[in-house]
């Protein structure tokens, strides 16, 4: 494991110590989680306007929730669920606040993690750009389904929409992403990013 991807036991140990009020452990935990949280937020929302605020809110929610973490399941999965919940709530509030003014999204900045290979970073950045081509609702379901591994019923529950709506958004998002990839197919017939058809 690299310095940016600590072992699960290490994260759980930091979380347990932070839950008891150990400030240094809390700082280390936040430092270790920041790239993961920020990248997940970045994949969920378009543009970088509020990514740092959303990531900060998610990290604070993770800290506040530590006393309730029972060690059931992987700590990263628990932190990811909190990040998703906080990000979607923040995004919903922002959409309501700025519904009348739709600005073009600024260029994205996917965070490069320590020790991350350049080719992996470039692919992640390119995937984020592809996700930016999707409407917000479709982007959310794709990330939650393919990155977080949520089932359609879980999508519906987390997004607060009916099952059929979640299923439809996922189908439409997949279709649009395939169309976008097809349009970007290179003259040799391969897809950009090293992605193959059907992957």
Coordinates of C-alpha atoms in Angstrom, one line a residue:
X1 CA 0.0 0.0 0.0
X2 CA 1.2 3.5 -0.7
X3 CA 1.2 6.4 1.8
X4 CA -2.0 7.7 0.2
X5 CA -3.8 4.3 0.5
X6 CA -3.4 3.2 4.1
X7 CA -4.2 -0.4 5.2
X8 CA -7.9 -0.8 6.3
X9 CA -6.6 -1.7 9.8
X10 CA -4.6 1.5 10.0
X11 CA -7.7 3.6 9.1
X12 CA -9.8 1.8 11.6
X13 CA -7.2 2.3 14.3
X14 CA -7.0 6.0 13.5
X15 CA -10.8 6.2 13.5
X16 CA -11.1 4.4 16.9
X17 CA -8.5 6.8 18.4
X18 CA -10.2 9.9 16.8
X19 CA -13.6 8.8 18.2
X20 CA -12.1 9.0 21.7
X21 CA -11.0 12.5 21.2
X22 CA -7.4 11.9 20.0
X23 CA -6.8 15.1 18.0
X24 CA -3.6 13.9 16.3
X25 CA -5.4 10.7 15.2
X26 CA -8.3 12.8 13.8
X27 CA -5.9 15.0 11.9
X28 CA -4.1 11.9 10.4
X29 CA -7.4 10.3 9.5
X30 CA -8.6 13.4 7.7
X31 CA -5.3 13.8 5.9
X32 CA -5.5 10.1 4.7
X33 CA -9.2 10.4 3.7
X34 CA -9.0 13.8 1.9
X35 CA -7.9 12.6 -1.5
X36 CA -10.5 9.8 -1.5
X37 CA -13.3 12.0 -0.3
X38 CA -12.5 14.9 -2.7
X39 CA -12.3 12.6 -5.7
X40 CA -15.6 10.9 -4.8
X41 CA -17.2 14.4 -4.4
X42 CA -15.6 15.4 -7.7
X43 CA -17.1 12.4 -9.5
X44 CA -20.5 13.1 -8.1
X45 CA -20.8 16.8 -9.0
X46 CA -20.0 18.8 -12.1
X47 CA -17.3 21.5 -12.0
X48 CA -15.1 22.4 -9.1
X49 CA -17.1 25.4 -7.7
X50 CA -18.1 23.7 -4.5
X51 CA -16.0 20.6 -4.4
X52 CA -13.8 21.7 -1.5
X53 CA -16.7 22.9 0.5
X54 CA -18.5 19.6 -0.1
X55 CA -15.4 17.6 0.8
X56 CA -15.0 19.6 4.0
X57 CA -18.6 19.0 4.9
X58 CA -18.2 15.3 4.3
X59 CA -15.0 15.1 6.4
X60 CA -16.7 16.9 9.2
X61 CA -19.7 14.5 9.0
X62 CA -17.3 11.6 9.1
X63 CA -15.7 13.0 12.2
X64 CA -19.0 13.6 13.9
X65 CA -20.2 10.1 13.0
X66 CA -17.1 8.3 14.4
X67 CA -18.6 7.5 17.8
X68 CA -21.4 5.7 15.9
X69 CA -19.1 3.6 13.7
X70 CA -19.3 0.1 15.1
X71 CA -16.6 -1.5 12.9
X72 CA -19.2 -3.5 11.0
X73 CA -18.0 -3.5 7.4
X74 CA -15.1 -1.7 5.9
X75 CA -14.3 1.8 7.3
X76 CA -13.7 3.1 3.8
X77 CA -17.2 2.0 2.7
X78 CA -18.7 3.6 5.8
X79 CA -16.9 6.9 5.0
X80 CA -17.9 6.7 1.4
X81 CA -21.6 6.4 2.3
X82 CA -21.3 9.4 4.5
X83 CA -19.5 11.3 1.7
X84 CA -22.2 10.4 -0.8
X85 CA -25.0 11.4 1.6
X86 CA -23.5 14.7 2.4
X87 CA -22.5 15.5 -1.2
X88 CA -26.0 14.8 -2.5
X89 CA -27.6 16.8 0.2
X90 CA -25.2 19.8 -0.4
X91 CA -25.7 19.5 -4.2
X92 CA -29.5 19.5 -3.8
X93 CA -29.4 22.6 -1.6
X94 CA -27.1 24.4 -4.2
X95 CA -29.3 23.4 -7.1
X96 CA -32.3 24.8 -5.3
X97 CA -30.4 28.0 -4.5
X98 CA -29.1 28.6 -8.0
X99 CA -31.8 27.0 -10.1
X100 CA -32.3 30.3 -12.0
X101 CA -28.7 30.8 -12.9
X102 CA -26.9 28.0 -14.8
X103 CA -23.3 28.8 -15.3
X104 CA -20.9 26.8 -17.4
X105 CA -18.9 24.5 -15.3
X106 CA -15.3 25.5 -14.7
X107 CA -12.5 23.1 -15.6
X108 CA -12.1 20.2 -13.3
X109 CA -9.2 19.3 -11.0
X110 CA -9.1 15.7 -10.0
X111 CA -6.7 15.4 -7.0
X112 CA -3.6 13.4 -7.7
X113 CA -2.9 11.1 -4.8
X114 CA 0.6 10.6 -3.4
X115 CA 2.4 7.9 -5.3
X116 CA -0.3 7.6 -7.9
X117 CA 1.0 6.7 -11.4
X118 CA 0.6 9.5 -14.0
X119 CA -1.4 7.2 -16.4
X120 CA -3.9 6.4 -13.6
X121 CA -4.2 10.1 -12.8
X122 CA -4.8 11.0 -16.5
X123 CA -7.4 8.2 -16.9
X124 CA -9.2 9.4 -13.7
X125 CA -9.2 13.0 -15.0
X126 CA -10.5 11.9 -18.4
X127 CA -13.3 9.8 -16.8
X128 CA -14.3 12.9 -14.7
X129 CA -14.4 14.9 -18.0
X130 CA -16.7 12.2 -19.5
X131 CA -18.9 12.4 -16.5
X132 CA -19.2 16.1 -17.0
X133 CA -21.0 15.5 -20.3
X134 CA -23.9 13.9 -18.4
X135 CA -26.8 15.7 -16.7
X136 CA -26.5 15.8 -12.9
X137 CA -29.1 13.1 -12.2
X138 CA -27.5 10.7 -14.6
X139 CA -24.0 11.4 -13.4
X140 CA -25.1 10.7 -9.8
X141 CA -26.6 7.3 -10.6
X142 CA -23.6 6.2 -12.7
X143 CA -21.1 7.1 -10.0
X144 CA -23.2 5.6 -7.2
X145 CA -23.8 2.4 -9.2
X146 CA -20.4 1.8 -10.8
X147 CA -18.1 3.4 -8.3
X148 CA -20.0 2.8 -5.1
X149 CA -21.5 -0.5 -6.2
X150 CA -25.1 0.5 -5.2
X151 CA -27.9 -1.6 -6.6
X152 CA -30.9 0.1 -8.2
X153 CA -33.0 -0.2 -5.1
X154 CA -30.2 1.4 -3.1
X155 CA -29.9 4.2 -5.7
X156 CA -33.6 4.9 -5.4
X157 CA -33.3 5.0 -1.6
X158 CA -30.2 7.2 -1.5
X159 CA -31.5 9.6 -4.1
X160 CA -35.0 9.7 -2.7
X161 CA -36.6 8.8 -6.1
X162 CA -38.9 5.9 -7.2
X163 CA -37.2 2.6 -8.3
X164 CA -38.3 3.1 -11.9
X165 CA -36.8 6.6 -11.9
X166 CA -33.5 5.4 -10.7
X167 CA -33.5 2.5 -13.2
X168 CA -34.4 4.9 -16.0
X169 CA -31.7 7.4 -15.1
X170 CA -29.1 4.6 -15.0
X171 CA -30.2 3.3 -18.4
X172 CA -30.1 6.8 -19.9
X173 CA -26.8 7.6 -18.4
X174 CA -25.2 4.4 -19.6
X175 CA -26.6 5.1 -23.1
X176 CA -25.4 8.7 -23.2
X177 CA -21.9 7.7 -21.9
X178 CA -21.7 5.0 -24.6
X179 CA -22.7 7.5 -27.3
X180 CA -20.1 9.9 -26.1
X181 CA -17.4 7.3 -26.1
X182 CA -18.5 6.1 -29.5
X183 CA -18.1 9.7 -30.8
X184 CA -14.6 9.8 -29.3
X185 CA -13.5 6.5 -30.8
X186 CA -10.1 6.9 -32.4
X187 CA -9.5 6.3 -36.2
X188 CA -8.0 2.9 -35.3
X189 CA -11.3 1.9 -33.8
X190 CA -10.1 1.9 -30.2
X191 CA -11.7 3.9 -27.4
X192 CA -9.9 6.6 -25.5
X193 CA -8.8 6.1 -21.9
X194 CA -8.0 2.4 -22.7
X195 CA -11.7 1.7 -22.3
X196 CA -13.2 -1.1 -24.3
X197 CA -16.7 -1.4 -25.6
X198 CA -19.0 -2.9 -22.9
X199 CA -16.6 -2.0 -20.0

